[in-house]
Amino acid sequence: MAGISTTLDIARQALLTNQYGLSVTGQNIANADNANYSRQLMELDTAGSITVAGLVFGRGVEVTQIKGAVDASLQRWLTNEQSTLSSYEQMATNLDHIEDIFSLDTDNALDVLFSDFWNSWSALSNLPSGTAERSAVLESGEAIVAQLNSMGENLTALSNTITEKIEVAVDSINEISAGIYELNKSIVAIESRENAIANDMRDERAAMVTRLSELINITTYEQGDGSLLVTTANGSAILVGTGGAKELSADTGQVTWESTGGSLDISDQVTGGSIGGWLDMRDEVIPEYRANLDELAEAFIWNVNSQHSQGVGMAYFSGPLTGSYAVDTLTTSQLDTLDFYDNVDLAGDFSFWVADSSAPPTTYTETVLNFDALGITGASTMADLAAAWNGAVTGVTASVSNGQLVLTPDSADYQFAFGGDDAGLAAALGINTFFTGTDIETIDIQGQIYDTDTICAGQLDPATGDVAAGDNANALLLAECGEVTVDIDLWKFERGGTNTSSTITTTTDFYYQNVVSKLGIAASAVNRNPVSYTHLRAHET
C-alpha cells in the first residue's frame, strides 16, 4: 500500500536520478574543450505507478538512457561539407605552388623575360656587329629556356609530390576504416543490451568519420544495430561494411578499390576530401597549364626560328650544318613526321646562296628551290629531299644523319647562307635557327648560336648575296616577333571527361597573359571558398 515507504522510495529514486544528472553534467563540463565530444543528455521517464484502493499513485522518476545530443542529419551535412572544405584547401595550396612556379611579379616571370628578349633584338638592331649586343641576345634567350625548363620540371615535381600524398592518404583511409569497423563491433556488443548507448565510442567513431571525410568524400548509413556503413559519396566503393573494412590502393597513382571481384579504379568518382583536391590538381589543373605552356613554347619557338632562319650572321657558313629536327626514322621517315611540318608550305620558294672562292673574285650564286615543283610532298622521305637538293644545288651537298638533314660544303672553297624562305622549310628542319625543341621541356638554344657571330641580325642582299656590314633587317623583324599573331590552341582539361581545345588567334605575349589571367582567377576563386567554410572550423573547435 502507498505509505511512508513509497514516499521515501520516490525521494531516494529522485536523489539517485539527480546524482546521475550531476555526473552527466560533470562529464559535459569536463569535455567542454574536447572537439571530438558530443554533449550528453539524460532522458527521464516516470518510474511507473501502483494502484491502491482504486487510486493510482506515481512511483517517481527513473533514467531511461544517456544519449549524445547529435543531430544525425546535421552530422551528415557537416561530413559532406568537411570533404568539400578539405578539397578546396588542397586546391588553394597547390594553386599557390603553381603561381610560384610561374614566378609571377618577379624578374623571372615569362612576360618579363619575353620583353627582355625582344628588347635585346632591338638593341642589336642598333649595333648589329656589337659583341655585347649579340651576347645579350644569347643570354636573354637562355633565360627563357631556363625558365620554361624549370616550369616543366617543377610542374612534374608537383604532380609527383601529389601522387605521393595520395598514396599516404590512402594508407590513412585504410587505417581509419579498419578502426571504424572495430568500433562498430564494440558498439553493437554494448547496445545489444536494452537502452544502452555507447556514447563515448560513438564519439570516437564520429571523430574517425570526420578524419575520413577530410581525406575522401563519403556517405554514412547507420544500421539498426548501431553499426555504421561507410561508402564513398556516390556509393562506388564500400569502405566499411558489415563484413569488415575494404581497402583502397594507390600503387599506380590511381585510387582503386580492392573488392572480392578485383581492383576497381574509382579515381574519377573521388570528388571531395584532400584526395579529391589532389586528383583535380594532378589530373586536370596541372596537365592543363602544362599543355597551354607547351602550346606557348611551340608557337614562340616557331615564330623566332622561322624569322631567324631567313637571316644571316656575320659571315657565310663554312662547315657542315645539321638540322635540329628529325623525321621519325622508326616509322616512315616521311617529311610530314617533322615536328613543325604543319607550318610548311612546299609550294613556297626557298632561297639558298653558295659562295665560291676557288678563283678570285668570289662568286655568289642563288638557287631558288621550289620543292613542290621538284616533286617533294609530305609523303617524301628526308632522303628524297636530300636527293632533290643535290640535283639543284652545286657546291653544297645534302645528306641525312639520324633523320636530320646535313648540309656540307664540297670543299673549303665553298660557303653557304640562306635567303628568304616562303616554304618555312629551314625552320621546320631546324637549320639556321635560334632555338631547338618543341615544348617547355625540350626547348633549348641551337648549338651554333653559342658562336654569337652566327646570330642572324642581318639579311643577304637579295641582288648580290652580300653580307652587308651593319645590316639590321632581320634583327628589326625579330624584335617585332612578340607582336606577330599566330593561331594557338587553348586547352581545357576535365578529370574523367574529355580534354578540349579551342584555337585562338593572338600573339605569344597575349597568350601568356591569358594563361596567367586564368590562373589568377582560379586561385582567387578557390581561395575564397575555404573562407566561406570557416563555420566548419568553428564547429570543430
PDB file of C-alpha atoms in Angstrom, residues 219-454:
ATOM      1  CA  THR A 219      28.408   8.857 -47.141  1.00  0.00           C
ATOM      2  CA  THR A 220      27.441   7.099 -43.895  1.00  0.00           C
ATOM      3  CA  TYR A 221      24.399   4.965 -43.092  1.00  0.00           C
ATOM      4  CA  GLU A 222      23.620   3.915 -39.527  1.00  0.00           C
ATOM      5  CA  GLN A 223      22.208   0.385 -39.339  1.00  0.00           C
ATOM      6  CA  GLY A 224      19.536  -0.776 -36.920  1.00  0.00           C
ATOM      7  CA  ASP A 225      22.104  -2.435 -34.655  1.00  0.00           C
ATOM      8  CA  GLY A 226      24.101   0.807 -34.295  1.00  0.00           C
ATOM      9  CA  SER A 227      26.868  -0.094 -36.740  1.00  0.00           C
ATOM     10  CA  LEU A 228      27.880   2.387 -39.426  1.00  0.00           C
ATOM     11  CA  LEU A 229      28.098   1.605 -43.122  1.00  0.00           C
ATOM     12  CA  VAL A 230      30.598   3.897 -44.893  1.00  0.00           C
ATOM     13  CA  THR A 231      30.850   4.295 -48.664  1.00  0.00           C
ATOM     14  CA  THR A 232      32.410   6.820 -50.983  1.00  0.00           C
ATOM     15  CA  ALA A 233      29.928   9.628 -51.575  1.00  0.00           C
ATOM     16  CA  ASN A 234      28.483   8.208 -54.767  1.00  0.00           C
ATOM     17  CA  GLY A 235      28.419   4.655 -53.453  1.00  0.00           C
ATOM     18  CA  SER A 236      31.079   3.470 -55.894  1.00  0.00           C
ATOM     19  CA  ALA A 237      33.035   1.744 -53.129  1.00  0.00           C
ATOM     20  CA  ILE A 238      32.189   0.377 -49.677  1.00  0.00           C
ATOM     21  CA  LEU A 239      34.860   1.377 -47.178  1.00  0.00           C
ATOM     22  CA  VAL A 240      33.252  -0.112 -44.063  1.00  0.00           C
ATOM     23  CA  GLY A 241      30.621  -2.813 -44.382  1.00  0.00           C
ATOM     24  CA  THR A 242      29.064  -5.499 -42.249  1.00  0.00           C
ATOM     25  CA  GLY A 243      31.791  -7.953 -43.184  1.00  0.00           C
ATOM     26  CA  GLY A 244      34.739  -5.660 -42.488  1.00  0.00           C
ATOM     27  CA  ALA A 245      36.708  -2.775 -43.933  1.00  0.00           C
ATOM     28  CA  LYS A 246      37.560  -2.796 -47.640  1.00  0.00           C
ATOM     29  CA  GLU A 247      40.943  -1.416 -48.607  1.00  0.00           C
ATOM     30  CA  LEU A 248      41.810   1.205 -51.185  1.00  0.00           C
ATOM     31  CA  SER A 249      45.061   1.193 -53.139  1.00  0.00           C
ATOM     32  CA  ALA A 250      47.053   3.887 -54.937  1.00  0.00           C
ATOM     33  CA  ASP A 251      50.113   1.998 -56.093  1.00  0.00           C
ATOM     34  CA  THR A 252      49.657   3.068 -59.709  1.00  0.00           C
ATOM     35  CA  GLY A 253      48.823   6.682 -58.916  1.00  0.00           C
ATOM     36  CA  GLN A 254      45.128   5.943 -59.370  1.00  0.00           C
ATOM     37  CA  VAL A 255      42.777   5.252 -56.473  1.00  0.00           C
ATOM     38  CA  THR A 256      41.453   1.701 -56.716  1.00  0.00           C
ATOM     39  CA  TRP A 257      39.052  -0.243 -54.513  1.00  0.00           C
ATOM     40  CA  GLU A 258      40.007  -3.771 -53.629  1.00  0.00           C
ATOM     41  CA  SER A 259      36.857  -5.875 -53.732  1.00  0.00           C
ATOM     42  CA  THR A 260      36.215  -9.574 -53.996  1.00  0.00           C
ATOM     43  CA  GLY A 261      35.858  -9.135 -57.741  1.00  0.00           C
ATOM     44  CA  GLY A 262      39.254  -7.457 -58.147  1.00  0.00           C
ATOM     45  CA  SER A 263      40.527  -3.896 -58.343  1.00  0.00           C
ATOM     46  CA  LEU A 264      38.162  -1.136 -59.469  1.00  0.00           C
ATOM     47  CA  ASP A 265      39.530   2.302 -60.421  1.00  0.00           C
ATOM     48  CA  ILE A 266      37.389   4.870 -58.595  1.00  0.00           C
ATOM     49  CA  SER A 267      39.643   7.908 -59.139  1.00  0.00           C
ATOM     50  CA  ASP A 268      37.111   9.790 -61.253  1.00  0.00           C
ATOM     51  CA  GLN A 269      34.431   9.247 -58.599  1.00  0.00           C
ATOM     52  CA  VAL A 270      36.556  10.798 -55.834  1.00  0.00           C
ATOM     53  CA  THR A 271      35.499  14.440 -55.918  1.00  0.00           C
ATOM     54  CA  GLY A 272      35.913  15.582 -52.309  1.00  0.00           C
ATOM     55  CA  GLY A 273      38.353  15.478 -49.458  1.00  0.00           C
ATOM     56  CA  SER A 274      42.063  16.142 -49.759  1.00  0.00           C
ATOM     57  CA  ILE A 275      42.365  13.323 -52.277  1.00  0.00           C
ATOM     58  CA  GLY A 276      39.663  14.857 -54.458  1.00  0.00           C
ATOM     59  CA  GLY A 277      41.515  18.183 -54.451  1.00  0.00           C
ATOM     60  CA  TRP A 278      44.822  16.478 -55.202  1.00  0.00           C
ATOM     61  CA  LEU A 279      43.336  14.462 -58.061  1.00  0.00           C
ATOM     62  CA  ASP A 280      41.817  17.615 -59.547  1.00  0.00           C
ATOM     63  CA  MET A 281      45.231  19.268 -59.399  1.00  0.00           C
ATOM     64  CA  ARG A 282      47.242  16.334 -60.707  1.00  0.00           C
ATOM     65  CA  ASP A 283      44.879  15.088 -63.411  1.00  0.00           C
ATOM     66  CA  GLU A 284      43.211  18.314 -64.517  1.00  0.00           C
ATOM     67  CA  VAL A 285      44.791  21.588 -63.434  1.00  0.00           C
ATOM     68  CA  ILE A 286      48.499  20.766 -63.809  1.00  0.00           C
ATOM     69  CA  PRO A 287      48.092  18.995 -67.192  1.00  0.00           C
ATOM     70  CA  GLU A 288      46.014  21.913 -68.474  1.00  0.00           C
ATOM     71  CA  TYR A 289      48.611  24.529 -67.570  1.00  0.00           C
ATOM     72  CA  ARG A 290      51.360  22.321 -68.893  1.00  0.00           C
ATOM     73  CA  ALA A 291      49.531  21.818 -72.202  1.00  0.00           C
ATOM     74  CA  ASN A 292      48.996  25.565 -72.581  1.00  0.00           C
ATOM     75  CA  LEU A 293      52.618  26.315 -71.731  1.00  0.00           C
ATOM     76  CA  ASP A 294      53.690  23.725 -74.306  1.00  0.00           C
ATOM     77  CA  GLU A 295      51.488  25.457 -76.882  1.00  0.00           C
ATOM     78  CA  LEU A 296      53.072  28.783 -75.937  1.00  0.00           C
ATOM     79  CA  ALA A 297      56.605  27.376 -76.205  1.00  0.00           C
ATOM     80  CA  GLU A 298      55.871  25.760 -79.568  1.00  0.00           C
ATOM     81  CA  ALA A 299      54.456  28.978 -81.037  1.00  0.00           C
ATOM     82  CA  PHE A 300      57.308  31.041 -79.585  1.00  0.00           C
ATOM     83  CA  ILE A 301      59.964  28.668 -80.965  1.00  0.00           C
ATOM     84  CA  TRP A 302      58.402  28.689 -84.419  1.00  0.00           C
ATOM     85  CA  ASN A 303      57.968  32.483 -84.516  1.00  0.00           C
ATOM     86  CA  VAL A 304      61.605  33.087 -83.696  1.00  0.00           C
ATOM     87  CA  ASN A 305      63.042  30.250 -85.758  1.00  0.00           C
ATOM     88  CA  SER A 306      61.037  30.976 -88.903  1.00  0.00           C
ATOM     89  CA  GLN A 307      62.330  34.542 -88.938  1.00  0.00           C
ATOM     90  CA  HIS A 308      65.857  33.792 -87.751  1.00  0.00           C
ATOM     91  CA  SER A 309      66.323  31.106 -90.436  1.00  0.00           C
ATOM     92  CA  GLN A 310      65.877  33.756 -93.150  1.00  0.00           C
ATOM     93  CA  GLY A 311      68.734  35.881 -91.880  1.00  0.00           C
ATOM     94  CA  VAL A 312      72.497  35.826 -91.894  1.00  0.00           C
ATOM     95  CA  GLY A 313      75.167  36.169 -89.247  1.00  0.00           C
ATOM     96  CA  MET A 314      78.478  37.956 -89.614  1.00  0.00           C
ATOM     97  CA  ALA A 315      79.532  35.618 -92.449  1.00  0.00           C
ATOM     98  CA  TYR A 316      78.520  32.627 -94.561  1.00  0.00           C
ATOM     99  CA  PHE A 317      78.689  29.116 -93.050  1.00  0.00           C
ATOM    100  CA  SER A 318      81.978  27.417 -93.910  1.00  0.00           C
ATOM    101  CA  GLY A 319      81.411  23.998 -92.315  1.00  0.00           C
ATOM    102  CA  PRO A 320      78.710  21.328 -92.020  1.00  0.00           C
ATOM    103  CA  LEU A 321      75.347  22.386 -90.621  1.00  0.00           C
ATOM    104  CA  THR A 322      72.939  19.811 -89.165  1.00  0.00           C
ATOM    105  CA  GLY A 323      69.243  20.407 -88.702  1.00  0.00           C
ATOM    106  CA  SER A 324      67.909  20.023 -85.169  1.00  0.00           C
ATOM    107  CA  TYR A 325      64.588  18.443 -86.166  1.00  0.00           C
ATOM    108  CA  ALA A 326      64.380  14.874 -87.444  1.00  0.00           C
ATOM    109  CA  VAL A 327      61.822  12.776 -89.230  1.00  0.00           C
ATOM    110  CA  ASP A 328      60.561   9.699 -87.432  1.00  0.00           C
ATOM    111  CA  THR A 329      63.053   7.054 -88.517  1.00  0.00           C
ATOM    112  CA  LEU A 330      61.170   4.353 -86.623  1.00  0.00           C
ATOM    113  CA  THR A 331      58.193   4.656 -88.955  1.00  0.00           C
ATOM    114  CA  THR A 332      58.215   6.082 -92.457  1.00  0.00           C
ATOM    115  CA  SER A 333      60.935   8.787 -92.255  1.00  0.00           C
ATOM    116  CA  GLN A 334      58.461  10.976 -94.160  1.00  0.00           C
ATOM    117  CA  LEU A 335      58.750  14.736 -94.032  1.00  0.00           C
ATOM    118  CA  ASP A 336      55.264  15.019 -92.556  1.00  0.00           C
ATOM    119  CA  THR A 337      56.623  13.457 -89.344  1.00  0.00           C
ATOM    120  CA  LEU A 338      58.721  16.576 -88.692  1.00  0.00           C
ATOM    121  CA  ASP A 339      57.542  18.344 -85.539  1.00  0.00           C
ATOM    122  CA  PHE A 340      56.731  21.590 -87.365  1.00  0.00           C
ATOM    123  CA  TYR A 341      55.635  20.134 -90.696  1.00  0.00           C
ATOM    124  CA  ASP A 342      52.138  21.635 -90.316  1.00  0.00           C
ATOM    125  CA  ASN A 343      53.757  25.061 -90.779  1.00  0.00           C
ATOM    126  CA  VAL A 344      55.498  24.063 -94.018  1.00  0.00           C
ATOM    127  CA  ASP A 345      54.276  25.101 -97.475  1.00  0.00           C
ATOM    128  CA  LEU A 346      56.300  23.143-100.015  1.00  0.00           C
ATOM    129  CA  ALA A 347      54.882  25.327-102.793  1.00  0.00           C
ATOM    130  CA  GLY A 348      56.792  28.283-101.341  1.00  0.00           C
ATOM    131  CA  ASP A 349      60.239  29.347-102.595  1.00  0.00           C
ATOM    132  CA  PHE A 350      63.397  28.607-100.630  1.00  0.00           C
ATOM    133  CA  SER A 351      66.437  30.831-101.343  1.00  0.00           C
ATOM    134  CA  PHE A 352      69.892  29.313-100.872  1.00  0.00           C
ATOM    135  CA  TRP A 353      73.174  31.056-101.624  1.00  0.00           C
ATOM    136  CA  VAL A 354      76.586  29.478-102.298  1.00  0.00           C
ATOM    137  CA  ALA A 355      79.841  31.446-102.255  1.00  0.00           C
ATOM    138  CA  ASP A 356      82.643  30.021-104.438  1.00  0.00           C
ATOM    139  CA  SER A 357      86.124  31.346-103.661  1.00  0.00           C
ATOM    140  CA  SER A 358      88.034  28.786-105.777  1.00  0.00           C
ATOM    141  CA  ALA A 359      89.069  31.558-108.163  1.00  0.00           C
ATOM    142  CA  PRO A 360      89.057  35.272-107.364  1.00  0.00           C
ATOM    143  CA  PRO A 361      86.885  37.148-107.180  1.00  0.00           C
ATOM    144  CA  THR A 362      84.435  35.158-105.030  1.00  0.00           C
ATOM    145  CA  THR A 363      81.209  34.469-106.858  1.00  0.00           C
ATOM    146  CA  TYR A 364      77.789  34.260-105.201  1.00  0.00           C
ATOM    147  CA  THR A 365      75.124  32.026-106.674  1.00  0.00           C
ATOM    148  CA  GLU A 366      71.491  31.923-105.551  1.00  0.00           C
ATOM    149  CA  THR A 367      69.418  28.808-106.061  1.00  0.00           C
ATOM    150  CA  VAL A 368      65.673  29.229-105.547  1.00  0.00           C
ATOM    151  CA  LEU A 369      64.272  25.852-104.620  1.00  0.00           C
ATOM    152  CA  ASN A 370      60.614  25.042-105.023  1.00  0.00           C
ATOM    153  CA  PHE A 371      60.286  21.585-103.593  1.00  0.00           C
ATOM    154  CA  ASP A 372      56.698  21.214-104.717  1.00  0.00           C
ATOM    155  CA  ALA A 373      57.891  21.689-108.298  1.00  0.00           C
ATOM    156  CA  LEU A 374      60.657  19.179-107.596  1.00  0.00           C
ATOM    157  CA  GLY A 375      58.055  16.573-106.680  1.00  0.00           C
ATOM    158  CA  ILE A 376      58.594  16.673-102.915  1.00  0.00           C
ATOM    159  CA  THR A 377      55.495  16.126-100.755  1.00  0.00           C
ATOM    160  CA  GLY A 378      54.809  15.354 -97.127  1.00  0.00           C
ATOM    161  CA  ALA A 379      54.984  11.686 -98.006  1.00  0.00           C
ATOM    162  CA  SER A 380      58.538  12.109 -99.333  1.00  0.00           C
ATOM    163  CA  THR A 381      61.388  10.969 -97.122  1.00  0.00           C
ATOM    164  CA  MET A 382      64.276  13.035 -95.864  1.00  0.00           C
ATOM    165  CA  ALA A 383      66.453  11.105 -98.313  1.00  0.00           C
ATOM    166  CA  ASP A 384      64.129  12.211-101.139  1.00  0.00           C
ATOM    167  CA  LEU A 385      64.557  15.813-100.030  1.00  0.00           C
ATOM    168  CA  ALA A 386      68.343  15.471 -99.938  1.00  0.00           C
ATOM    169  CA  ALA A 387      68.364  13.958-103.416  1.00  0.00           C
ATOM    170  CA  ALA A 388      66.211  16.797-104.799  1.00  0.00           C
ATOM    171  CA  TRP A 389      68.528  19.293-103.128  1.00  0.00           C
ATOM    172  CA  ASN A 390      71.643  17.724-104.624  1.00  0.00           C
ATOM    173  CA  GLY A 391      70.064  17.758-108.053  1.00  0.00           C
ATOM    174  CA  ALA A 392      69.531  21.510-107.860  1.00  0.00           C
ATOM    175  CA  VAL A 393      72.410  22.908-105.784  1.00  0.00           C
ATOM    176  CA  THR A 394      76.121  22.980-106.666  1.00  0.00           C
ATOM    177  CA  GLY A 395      78.883  23.261-104.097  1.00  0.00           C
ATOM    178  CA  VAL A 396      76.957  22.129-101.002  1.00  0.00           C
ATOM    179  CA  THR A 397      75.836  18.523-100.568  1.00  0.00           C
ATOM    180  CA  ALA A 398      72.786  17.463 -98.583  1.00  0.00           C
ATOM    181  CA  SER A 399      72.812  14.181 -96.672  1.00  0.00           C
ATOM    182  CA  VAL A 400      70.790  12.542 -93.925  1.00  0.00           C
ATOM    183  CA  SER A 401      72.024  11.541 -90.464  1.00  0.00           C
ATOM    184  CA  ASN A 402      69.686  10.133 -87.811  1.00  0.00           C
ATOM    185  CA  GLY A 403      66.702  11.526 -89.693  1.00  0.00           C
ATOM    186  CA  GLN A 404      68.195  15.040 -89.806  1.00  0.00           C
ATOM    187  CA  LEU A 405      69.308  16.970 -92.883  1.00  0.00           C
ATOM    188  CA  VAL A 406      73.022  17.801 -93.028  1.00  0.00           C
ATOM    189  CA  LEU A 407      74.448  20.462 -95.368  1.00  0.00           C
ATOM    190  CA  THR A 408      78.161  20.153 -96.098  1.00  0.00           C
ATOM    191  CA  PRO A 409      80.319  22.340 -98.396  1.00  0.00           C
ATOM    192  CA  ASP A 410      82.008  20.231-101.091  1.00  0.00           C
ATOM    193  CA  SER A 411      85.383  21.819-100.266  1.00  0.00           C
ATOM    194  CA  ALA A 412      86.960  24.678 -98.348  1.00  0.00           C
ATOM    195  CA  ASP A 413      86.276  26.875-101.370  1.00  0.00           C
ATOM    196  CA  TYR A 414      82.525  26.792-100.777  1.00  0.00           C
ATOM    197  CA  GLN A 415      80.420  28.561 -98.160  1.00  0.00           C
ATOM    198  CA  PHE A 416      76.665  28.948 -97.888  1.00  0.00           C
ATOM    199  CA  ALA A 417      73.917  31.145 -96.437  1.00  0.00           C
ATOM    200  CA  PHE A 418      70.138  31.438 -96.509  1.00  0.00           C
ATOM    201  CA  GLY A 419      67.862  33.981 -98.082  1.00  0.00           C
ATOM    202  CA  GLY A 420      64.090  34.212 -97.981  1.00  0.00           C
ATOM    203  CA  ASP A 421      62.072  31.089 -97.195  1.00  0.00           C
ATOM    204  CA  ASP A 422      58.378  31.212 -98.076  1.00  0.00           C
ATOM    205  CA  ALA A 423      58.224  27.443 -97.585  1.00  0.00           C
ATOM    206  CA  GLY A 424      59.212  27.587 -93.913  1.00  0.00           C
ATOM    207  CA  LEU A 425      61.379  24.555 -94.577  1.00  0.00           C
ATOM    208  CA  ALA A 426      64.595  25.754 -92.945  1.00  0.00           C
ATOM    209  CA  ALA A 427      62.776  26.400 -89.672  1.00  0.00           C
ATOM    210  CA  ALA A 428      60.999  23.033 -89.864  1.00  0.00           C
ATOM    211  CA  LEU A 429      64.337  21.303 -90.461  1.00  0.00           C
ATOM    212  CA  GLY A 430      65.980  23.284 -87.664  1.00  0.00           C
ATOM    213  CA  ILE A 431      68.634  24.791 -89.947  1.00  0.00           C
ATOM    214  CA  ASN A 432      69.936  28.315 -89.252  1.00  0.00           C
ATOM    215  CA  THR A 433      67.503  28.567 -86.319  1.00  0.00           C
ATOM    216  CA  PHE A 434      67.854  30.056 -82.834  1.00  0.00           C
ATOM    217  CA  PHE A 435      66.002  27.519 -80.681  1.00  0.00           C
ATOM    218  CA  THR A 436      65.622  23.752 -80.670  1.00  0.00           C
ATOM    219  CA  GLY A 437      62.841  21.653 -79.144  1.00  0.00           C
ATOM    220  CA  THR A 438      59.075  21.891 -79.281  1.00  0.00           C
ATOM    221  CA  ASP A 439      57.804  22.420 -75.713  1.00  0.00           C
ATOM    222  CA  ILE A 440      58.770  23.633 -72.259  1.00  0.00           C
ATOM    223  CA  GLU A 441      60.835  20.546 -71.512  1.00  0.00           C
ATOM    224  CA  THR A 442      62.769  20.320 -74.763  1.00  0.00           C
ATOM    225  CA  ILE A 443      63.302  23.977 -75.709  1.00  0.00           C
ATOM    226  CA  ASP A 444      66.985  24.842 -75.875  1.00  0.00           C
ATOM    227  CA  ILE A 445      69.456  27.075 -77.686  1.00  0.00           C
ATOM    228  CA  GLN A 446      70.641  25.931 -81.104  1.00  0.00           C
ATOM    229  CA  GLY A 447      74.265  24.826 -80.772  1.00  0.00           C
ATOM    230  CA  GLN A 448      75.794  27.170 -83.334  1.00  0.00           C
ATOM    231  CA  ILE A 449      74.248  30.219 -81.609  1.00  0.00           C
ATOM    232  CA  TYR A 450      76.870  29.958 -78.861  1.00  0.00           C
ATOM    233  CA  ASP A 451      79.152  31.350 -81.538  1.00  0.00           C
ATOM    234  CA  THR A 452      77.337  34.666 -81.382  1.00  0.00           C
ATOM    235  CA  ASP A 453      78.635  35.650 -84.818  1.00  0.00           C
ATOM    236  CA  THR A 454      76.016  33.243 -86.223  1.00  0.00           C
TER     237      THR A 454
END
